[in-house]
Structures are given as structure tokens and as C-alpha cells.
Amino acid sequence: MKKKAADPSAKAVEPSLAPVSYLWRWSRLLPAALLLVGILFQFFMPLSLNGSPFFVASPLIAAPLFSLERTLAFGGAAFAFAATLRFVTEMRGEESVVPSMGPQLTTIAFATAIAALVNIMVRLSSERLSSAHEVAEAAQRAVLPTPSKNVAGLRVAARYQAAQREALIGGDLYGARSTPHGVRLVMGDVRGKGMAAIETVSVVLGAFREASEQEETLSGVARRLEEALVRDRADRDNTDEETFVTCVLVEIPTGHQVVRLLNCGHPAPLLLGEDGSVTPLTPSTFRLPLGLLDLAPSPGRPDTWDFPLDSTLLLYTDGLSETRDATGTFYDPASRLTGRTFPTPARLLSTLVEDVQDFSGGLTEDDMALLAVHRPTPTPATRI
């Protein structure tokens, strides 16, 4: 069996929580703050000036942040404060040095009406966006279903993190299945973006579901995926650009504490030991990505590695390893995870996502797919 020792000198880095934007939270205080500033302005500034700009701004700022009722409430409050301050000024006998209040109240009323219209438009747009988001979520579940948390006694967790918050799915893919040949996994990354990449994800996962059941070897599975890509390319008459998929195929045979990997141009998976060690499972032979195997027809034989009890196999796409910090340094998952242990594979993935967000300052340029498989200590319920 091949086994590569982890670097004991690697420093473990504690993850920090993903940066949270407080802009939205604090912006909700602005309408009330503007009313307060308007009142103070009118009390302490020269009488020839007034707080009209602040009173006008309050409902306009509230429009995209609050409900229609609250937007109108801020406009009404602004109107009431302005009128009350005018009344106080008149009671003090100072109205002769204060500009006419009529234009000020008219402006506030008009701004409130505009704010109400903006609020209605924002709500309608939000409803359409919410509907589109629900459709995207349904498409994600259909194209990239979440694997079961327990696959033939192995604990499994998956995570898809889109680079853009409004996007849910892209060209990354993963899958985990219990088959007659053991548990088989796939992690891949389609070249390109957009609908074409999503269609290719669907083709690859569909072929994997079928081939993982029928093929005796991982090389046979890779061949079937290659054939599916070639057929899809011909069906779509995609001759302008080559479509290929970096991919790692995994087999965890029943009754053996080993893992077999066939890596086709994909980042090397990591094996996390129960002692905090991290071992990159680097392939012994370079293989071309799927879709390019016509340049090297044989995908080769898989590599076999030890997969001890209480260890975790981590598969990921280059959205993880190619994340950069402010200085341009690449994220190194092996060094960031060395010396750390995690109670569950789900917690491992949550930690990775948080740490990547902290490392990059919340700015990532590529989607990131993660798949973690933990081999627990055998029990009657988990023995495979």
C-alpha cells in the first residue's frame, strides 16, 4: 500500500468565522437617525436653515429597507416633526426669520409618495427574484442532489459554494453511491461556465450513476464517462470549443480498509487521519481530463491507498486550492488542516468554507465543491 507521511512541521491554523457584512443591519437605523439629525439641526443651526433635507431623506432611505407601512410611517413622522418644529418657532415669535414652511411640507409629502412607489417596486422585484431563486434551488437538487449522510456505513457530507451569492449551481459536480463493487464517488470540475457547463454536469452524473453500478473497474467507469461526453458533444454539435472535465473517481471496496483513486487531471484528494495528519493522495501517473482521452486512450490503473478507521477522505475542486488572499497567496488546504480533527465530515466542510472566506476576505473567483467521507469505527450498524 502507498502511504505518504504528512509534514509534522506544518502549522495548524484555526478558522475564523466568515466575514459578515453589517451594512444592511446598520442601514436600517438610518431613517430614524435622519429624523433625529433633522430635529437637532433645526434646533441648533441658524433659524434661516431647517432640517428639511434630513426629513425628506428619511422615507426615501426607508423604502428599500422596510415594509410599505413603515416607509409611510417614517414619511408621516418626518412631516409631523417638521410641522411641530414650525409651530414651536411660531410660538417663540421667530417666524419672521424662518422660510415659509409650505414648500418644506410639500417636499416631504412628495418624497414620501415617491418612497412608497419605490417600496412597491422593490417588493415586486424581490418577489420575482425569490421565485427565480426557488427555481434555481429545484434545478440544483435535480442536477446535483445531495448525497445521503450515510452510504454503506460511511459518513458522507457534501457542500457546494458558489463564487457569486446569486448563483447556486455551476460546473462543479460530486456524487456518492453504494454499488455492488463498494462505495463509489466522483468529484469533477467542468471547463467553462453557464448553461453549457450545467448540461455537462448532468451528462457526467447521469453516466456515473449507470457506470458505477455496471463497470467492474474505475477504468471502465472513466471510459463510460468519456463516451458520454463524446456523445453529448456530437449531439450538441459543439465544435467551437473542447469540453473537458477534470475528475477523480473513488472506490472504497467492501470489507477492506483501502481506497482506490483514478485521477484525471483533478486536484489530489486529502486523507485526514484521526491524529490530525494530512496526506495528499497524489496520483502516481498523470492522466488527462475526461473529454481529452482520445489523446491518450487508456485512463490507466487506479492508485490504492490505506483508508484506516476514523480517517476522512476529502475531495474538492480547484475553487478551494486556487483561492487567493490579498497578497495573491494560494490557499493550501493541507497545511490549513494539519493538526486538526473534526467530529463529523459536515463540521470539516463548514470549517473549510469559513476558513476560505476568512482567507480570501470573502472574495472568491470560482465555485467550490467539497465532498468528505469518514470511515467510522465499525459497529453492527456501520460495518461494511
Coordinates of C-alpha atoms in Angstrom, one line a residue:
M1 CA 0.0 0.0 0.0
K2 CA 1.1 3.5 -0.7
K3 CA 1.2 5.9 2.2
K4 CA 2.8 9.4 2.3
A5 CA 3.5 10.9 5.7
A6 CA 2.2 14.3 6.5
D7 CA 4.6 17.2 7.2
P8 CA 4.7 17.4 11.0
S9 CA 6.1 20.9 10.8
A10 CA 3.0 22.2 9.1
K11 CA 1.3 24.8 11.2
A12 CA -2.4 24.3 12.0
V13 CA -4.5 27.4 11.5
E14 CA -7.6 28.0 13.4
P15 CA -10.5 29.0 11.2
S16 CA -12.3 32.2 11.9
L17 CA -15.9 33.0 11.2
A18 CA -16.7 34.1 7.7
P19 CA -16.8 37.9 7.5
V20 CA -20.3 39.3 7.9
S21 CA -21.5 42.5 6.3
Y22 CA -23.0 44.8 8.9
L23 CA -24.0 47.4 6.2
W24 CA -27.6 46.1 6.0
R25 CA -28.1 45.9 9.7
W26 CA -26.8 49.4 10.3
S27 CA -28.5 50.9 7.3
R28 CA -31.9 50.1 8.9
L29 CA -31.1 52.6 11.6
L30 CA -30.6 55.4 9.0
P31 CA -34.2 56.5 8.6
A32 CA -34.6 57.1 12.4
A33 CA -31.2 58.7 12.6
L34 CA -32.0 61.1 9.8
L35 CA -35.2 62.2 11.7
L36 CA -33.1 62.8 14.8
V37 CA -30.4 64.7 12.9
G38 CA -33.1 66.8 11.3
I39 CA -34.6 67.8 14.7
L40 CA -31.2 68.7 16.1
F41 CA -30.2 70.6 13.0
Q42 CA -33.3 72.7 13.2
F43 CA -32.8 73.4 16.9
F44 CA -29.1 74.3 16.9
M45 CA -28.5 75.8 13.4
P46 CA -29.4 79.3 12.4
L47 CA -33.1 79.9 12.1
S48 CA -32.8 80.7 8.4
L49 CA -31.9 77.0 7.9
N50 CA -34.1 73.9 8.6
G51 CA -33.8 70.1 8.7
S52 CA -35.9 69.6 5.6
P53 CA -33.2 67.6 3.6
F54 CA -32.9 65.1 6.5
F55 CA -36.7 64.8 6.8
V56 CA -37.0 64.2 3.1
A57 CA -34.2 61.6 3.0
S58 CA -35.8 59.5 5.9
P59 CA -38.7 57.9 4.0
L60 CA -36.6 57.6 0.8
I61 CA -33.9 55.6 2.7
A62 CA -36.6 53.5 4.4
A63 CA -38.3 52.5 1.1
P64 CA -35.9 49.6 0.2
L65 CA -35.3 48.5 3.8
F66 CA -38.8 48.3 5.4
S67 CA -42.4 47.4 4.6
L68 CA -44.7 49.9 2.9
E69 CA -46.4 50.6 6.2
R70 CA -43.1 51.5 7.9
T71 CA -42.0 53.6 4.9
L72 CA -45.2 55.6 5.2
A73 CA -44.7 55.8 9.0
F74 CA -41.2 57.4 8.5
G75 CA -42.7 59.9 6.0
G76 CA -45.5 60.7 8.4
A77 CA -43.1 61.2 11.2
A78 CA -40.9 63.5 9.1
F79 CA -44.0 65.5 8.2
A80 CA -45.2 65.7 11.8
F81 CA -41.7 66.7 13.1
A82 CA -41.3 69.4 10.5
A83 CA -44.8 70.8 11.3
T84 CA -44.3 70.7 15.0
L85 CA -40.9 72.5 14.8
R86 CA -42.6 75.1 12.7
F87 CA -45.3 75.5 15.3
V88 CA -42.7 75.8 18.1
T89 CA -40.9 78.5 16.1
E90 CA -44.1 80.5 15.6
M91 CA -44.9 80.2 19.4
R92 CA -41.5 81.7 20.1
G93 CA -42.3 84.6 17.7
E94 CA -39.4 83.8 15.4
E95 CA -41.4 83.0 12.2
S96 CA -40.3 86.2 10.6
V97 CA -36.7 84.9 10.1
V98 CA -37.8 81.3 9.1
P99 CA -38.5 80.5 5.5
S100 CA -42.1 79.6 4.6
M101 CA -43.0 76.1 5.8
G102 CA -45.4 75.3 2.9
P103 CA -42.7 74.2 0.4
Q104 CA -40.9 72.1 3.1
L105 CA -44.1 70.2 4.0
T106 CA -45.0 69.8 0.3
T107 CA -41.5 68.4 -0.4
I108 CA -41.7 65.9 2.5
A109 CA -45.1 64.7 1.3
F110 CA -43.9 64.3 -2.3
A111 CA -40.8 62.4 -1.1
T112 CA -43.0 60.1 1.0
A113 CA -45.2 59.4 -2.1
I114 CA -42.0 58.6 -4.2
A115 CA -40.7 56.4 -1.3
A116 CA -44.0 54.4 -1.3
L117 CA -43.7 53.8 -5.1
V118 CA -40.1 52.7 -4.7
N119 CA -41.0 50.4 -1.9
I120 CA -43.7 48.7 -4.0
M121 CA -41.3 48.3 -7.0
V122 CA -38.6 46.8 -4.7
R123 CA -41.1 44.3 -3.2
L124 CA -42.3 43.2 -6.7
S125 CA -38.7 42.8 -7.8
S126 CA -37.9 40.9 -4.6
E127 CA -40.8 38.5 -5.2
R128 CA -39.6 37.8 -8.7
L129 CA -36.1 37.2 -7.5
S130 CA -37.4 34.9 -4.8
S131 CA -39.3 32.9 -7.4
A132 CA -36.2 32.6 -9.6
H133 CA -34.2 31.5 -6.6
E134 CA -36.6 28.8 -5.8
V135 CA -36.4 27.6 -9.4
A136 CA -32.6 27.6 -9.2
E137 CA -32.8 25.6 -5.9
A138 CA -35.0 23.0 -7.6
A139 CA -32.7 22.8 -10.6
Q140 CA -29.7 22.3 -8.2
R141 CA -31.5 19.4 -6.4
A142 CA -32.3 17.8 -9.7
V143 CA -28.9 18.2 -11.3
L144 CA -26.7 17.9 -8.2
P145 CA -28.6 16.0 -5.5
T146 CA -27.1 16.0 -2.0
P147 CA -25.7 12.6 -1.2
S148 CA -27.1 10.6 1.7
K149 CA -25.4 11.3 5.1
N150 CA -24.7 7.5 5.4
V151 CA -23.6 5.5 2.4
A152 CA -23.0 1.8 3.2
G153 CA -21.7 2.7 6.7
L154 CA -19.6 5.6 5.6
R155 CA -20.4 9.1 6.8
V156 CA -20.7 11.5 3.9
A157 CA -21.1 15.3 3.7
A158 CA -21.1 17.5 0.6
R159 CA -21.1 21.2 0.1
Y160 CA -21.4 23.5 -2.9
Q161 CA -20.3 27.0 -2.5
A162 CA -20.9 29.3 -5.5
A163 CA -18.5 32.2 -6.1
Q164 CA -21.5 34.5 -6.7
R165 CA -24.1 34.6 -4.0
E166 CA -26.9 34.9 -6.5
A167 CA -25.7 31.7 -8.3
L168 CA -26.5 28.3 -6.9
I169 CA -25.1 25.9 -9.4
G170 CA -22.3 25.8 -11.9
G171 CA -19.7 23.5 -13.4
D172 CA -18.6 21.6 -10.3
L173 CA -20.0 18.1 -9.5
Y174 CA -19.9 15.4 -7.0
G175 CA -21.7 12.1 -6.3
A176 CA -21.6 9.1 -3.9
R177 CA -23.2 5.8 -4.4
S178 CA -23.3 2.3 -2.8
T179 CA -22.7 -0.2 -5.6
P180 CA -22.0 -4.0 -5.9
H181 CA -18.3 -3.0 -6.2
G182 CA -18.3 -0.9 -3.0
V183 CA -18.9 2.7 -2.4
R184 CA -18.0 4.8 -5.4
L185 CA -17.5 8.5 -5.5
V186 CA -16.9 11.2 -8.2
M187 CA -15.7 14.7 -7.9
G188 CA -15.3 16.8 -11.0
D189 CA -15.0 20.3 -12.5
V190 CA -16.3 21.1 -16.0
R191 CA -14.4 23.5 -18.1
G192 CA -16.4 26.6 -18.7
K193 CA -19.4 28.3 -17.1
G194 CA -23.0 28.9 -17.7
M195 CA -25.7 26.6 -19.0
A196 CA -23.4 24.6 -21.2
A197 CA -21.3 23.6 -18.1
I198 CA -24.5 22.7 -16.2
E199 CA -25.6 20.5 -19.0
T200 CA -22.3 18.7 -19.0
V201 CA -22.6 18.2 -15.2
S202 CA -25.9 16.5 -15.8
V203 CA -24.4 14.3 -18.5
V204 CA -21.4 13.2 -16.4
L205 CA -23.5 12.5 -13.3
G206 CA -26.0 10.5 -15.3
A207 CA -23.3 8.4 -16.8
F208 CA -21.7 7.9 -13.4
R209 CA -24.9 6.6 -11.8
E210 CA -25.2 4.0 -14.5
A211 CA -21.5 3.1 -15.0
S212 CA -20.7 2.9 -11.3
E213 CA -23.3 0.1 -11.0
Q214 CA -22.2 -1.8 -14.1
E215 CA -18.5 -1.4 -14.5
E216 CA -16.1 -3.7 -12.7
T217 CA -13.2 -1.2 -12.5
L218 CA -12.8 2.5 -12.2
S219 CA -11.0 2.5 -15.5
G220 CA -14.3 1.1 -17.0
V221 CA -16.2 3.9 -15.3
A222 CA -13.9 6.5 -16.7
R223 CA -14.3 5.1 -20.2
R224 CA -18.1 5.2 -19.9
L225 CA -17.9 8.8 -18.8
E226 CA -15.7 9.7 -21.7
E227 CA -18.1 8.0 -24.1
A228 CA -21.0 10.0 -22.6
L229 CA -19.1 13.3 -23.1
V230 CA -18.2 12.4 -26.7
R231 CA -21.8 11.6 -27.5
D232 CA -23.1 14.8 -25.8
R233 CA -20.6 16.9 -27.7
A234 CA -21.7 15.3 -31.0
D235 CA -25.4 15.8 -30.1
R236 CA -24.9 19.5 -29.4
D237 CA -22.6 19.9 -32.4
N238 CA -20.1 21.6 -30.0
T239 CA -17.2 22.1 -32.3
D240 CA -16.2 25.6 -31.4
E241 CA -14.5 24.7 -28.1
E242 CA -13.5 21.5 -26.4
T243 CA -15.4 20.4 -23.4
F244 CA -13.5 18.5 -20.8
V245 CA -13.9 17.6 -17.1
T246 CA -11.2 17.2 -14.5
C247 CA -12.3 14.3 -12.4
V248 CA -11.3 12.0 -9.6
L249 CA -13.1 8.6 -9.3
V250 CA -13.0 6.8 -6.0
E251 CA -13.8 3.3 -5.0
I252 CA -13.9 2.1 -1.4
P253 CA -14.3 -1.7 -1.6
T254 CA -16.5 -3.6 0.8
G255 CA -14.6 -5.2 3.7
H256 CA -11.2 -3.5 3.0
Q257 CA -9.6 -0.5 4.7
V258 CA -8.3 0.9 1.4
V259 CA -9.4 3.4 -1.2
R260 CA -8.8 3.3 -4.9
L261 CA -8.4 6.5 -6.8
L262 CA -8.3 7.2 -10.6
N263 CA -7.4 10.9 -11.0
C264 CA -8.0 12.5 -14.4
G265 CA -6.3 15.9 -14.1
H266 CA -8.0 16.8 -10.8
P267 CA -6.6 18.3 -7.6
A268 CA -5.3 15.4 -5.4
P269 CA -7.7 14.4 -2.6
L270 CA -6.5 14.6 1.1
L271 CA -6.6 11.9 3.7
L272 CA -7.1 13.3 7.2
G273 CA -6.0 10.9 9.9
E274 CA -7.5 10.7 13.4
D275 CA -4.2 12.1 14.8
G276 CA -4.5 15.3 12.7
S277 CA -2.2 14.2 9.9
V278 CA -3.0 15.2 6.3
T279 CA -1.8 13.1 3.4
P280 CA -2.2 14.3 -0.2
L281 CA -3.2 11.3 -2.4
T282 CA -1.1 12.4 -5.3
P283 CA -1.6 10.1 -8.4
S284 CA 1.4 8.0 -9.5
T285 CA 0.7 8.8 -13.2
F286 CA -0.7 11.9 -14.8
R287 CA -3.9 11.3 -16.7
L288 CA -5.7 13.7 -19.0
P289 CA -9.2 15.1 -18.1
L290 CA -12.3 13.4 -19.3
G291 CA -13.1 14.6 -22.8
L292 CA -9.5 14.5 -23.8
L293 CA -8.8 10.8 -23.5
D294 CA -8.7 10.5 -27.3
L295 CA -5.2 12.0 -26.9
A296 CA -4.3 9.2 -24.5
P297 CA -6.9 6.4 -24.9
S298 CA -6.1 4.4 -21.7
P299 CA -7.1 6.2 -18.5
G300 CA -4.6 3.9 -16.7
R301 CA -5.0 1.9 -13.5
P302 CA -6.1 3.4 -10.2
D303 CA -3.8 4.0 -7.2
T304 CA -4.5 2.2 -4.0
W305 CA -4.1 3.9 -0.6
D306 CA -4.7 2.9 3.0
F307 CA -8.0 4.2 4.4
P308 CA -7.8 3.5 8.1
L309 CA -10.6 3.6 10.7
D310 CA -11.6 7.1 11.9
S311 CA -9.9 8.8 8.9
T312 CA -11.6 11.1 6.5
L313 CA -11.2 11.4 2.7
L314 CA -11.6 15.0 1.4
L315 CA -12.4 15.6 -2.3
Y316 CA -12.5 19.2 -3.6
T317 CA -12.4 21.3 -6.7
D318 CA -9.8 23.9 -7.6
G319 CA -12.1 26.6 -6.3
L320 CA -10.6 25.7 -2.9
S321 CA -7.0 25.3 -3.8
E322 CA -6.9 28.3 -6.1
T323 CA -8.4 30.8 -3.7
R324 CA -6.1 33.7 -3.1
D325 CA -5.6 36.1 -0.2
A326 CA -4.9 39.8 -0.5
T327 CA -1.3 39.2 -1.3
G328 CA -2.0 36.7 -4.0
T329 CA -1.0 33.6 -2.0
F330 CA -2.9 30.4 -2.8
Y331 CA -5.0 28.7 -0.1
D332 CA -3.3 25.4 0.9
P333 CA -5.9 23.1 2.4
A334 CA -3.3 20.5 3.5
S335 CA -1.4 23.0 5.7
R336 CA -4.5 24.6 7.0
L337 CA -6.0 21.3 8.2
T338 CA -2.8 19.7 9.5
G339 CA -3.0 19.1 13.3
R340 CA -6.8 19.4 13.4
T341 CA -9.5 16.9 13.9
F342 CA -13.2 17.2 13.3
P343 CA -16.1 15.3 14.9
T344 CA -18.0 14.9 11.7
P345 CA -17.4 15.3 8.0
A346 CA -20.1 18.0 7.9
R347 CA -18.1 20.0 10.5
L348 CA -15.0 19.6 8.4
L349 CA -16.7 21.2 5.4
S350 CA -18.2 24.0 7.4
T351 CA -14.8 24.8 8.8
L352 CA -13.3 24.8 5.4
V353 CA -15.9 27.2 4.0
E354 CA -15.5 29.5 6.9
D355 CA -11.7 29.4 6.7
V356 CA -11.7 30.1 2.9
Q357 CA -14.0 33.1 3.4
D358 CA -11.7 34.4 6.1
F359 CA -8.6 33.8 4.0
S360 CA -9.9 35.4 0.9
G361 CA -11.7 38.3 2.6
G362 CA -15.0 37.0 1.3
L363 CA -14.0 37.4 -2.4
T364 CA -13.7 34.2 -4.3
E365 CA -13.5 33.9 -8.1
D366 CA -14.5 30.3 -8.7
D367 CA -17.2 27.9 -7.4
M368 CA -16.1 25.4 -4.8
A369 CA -17.4 21.8 -4.4
L370 CA -16.4 19.7 -1.3
L371 CA -17.1 16.0 -0.5
A372 CA -15.9 14.4 2.7
V373 CA -16.2 10.7 3.5
H374 CA -15.4 9.4 7.0
R375 CA -14.8 5.8 7.9
P376 CA -16.1 5.3 11.5
T377 CA -15.0 2.6 13.9
P378 CA -17.1 -0.4 12.8
T379 CA -20.2 -1.2 14.7
P380 CA -23.1 -3.5 13.7
A381 CA -24.7 -0.5 12.1
T382 CA -21.7 0.8 10.3
R383 CA -19.7 -2.3 9.4
I384 CA -19.2 -2.7 5.7

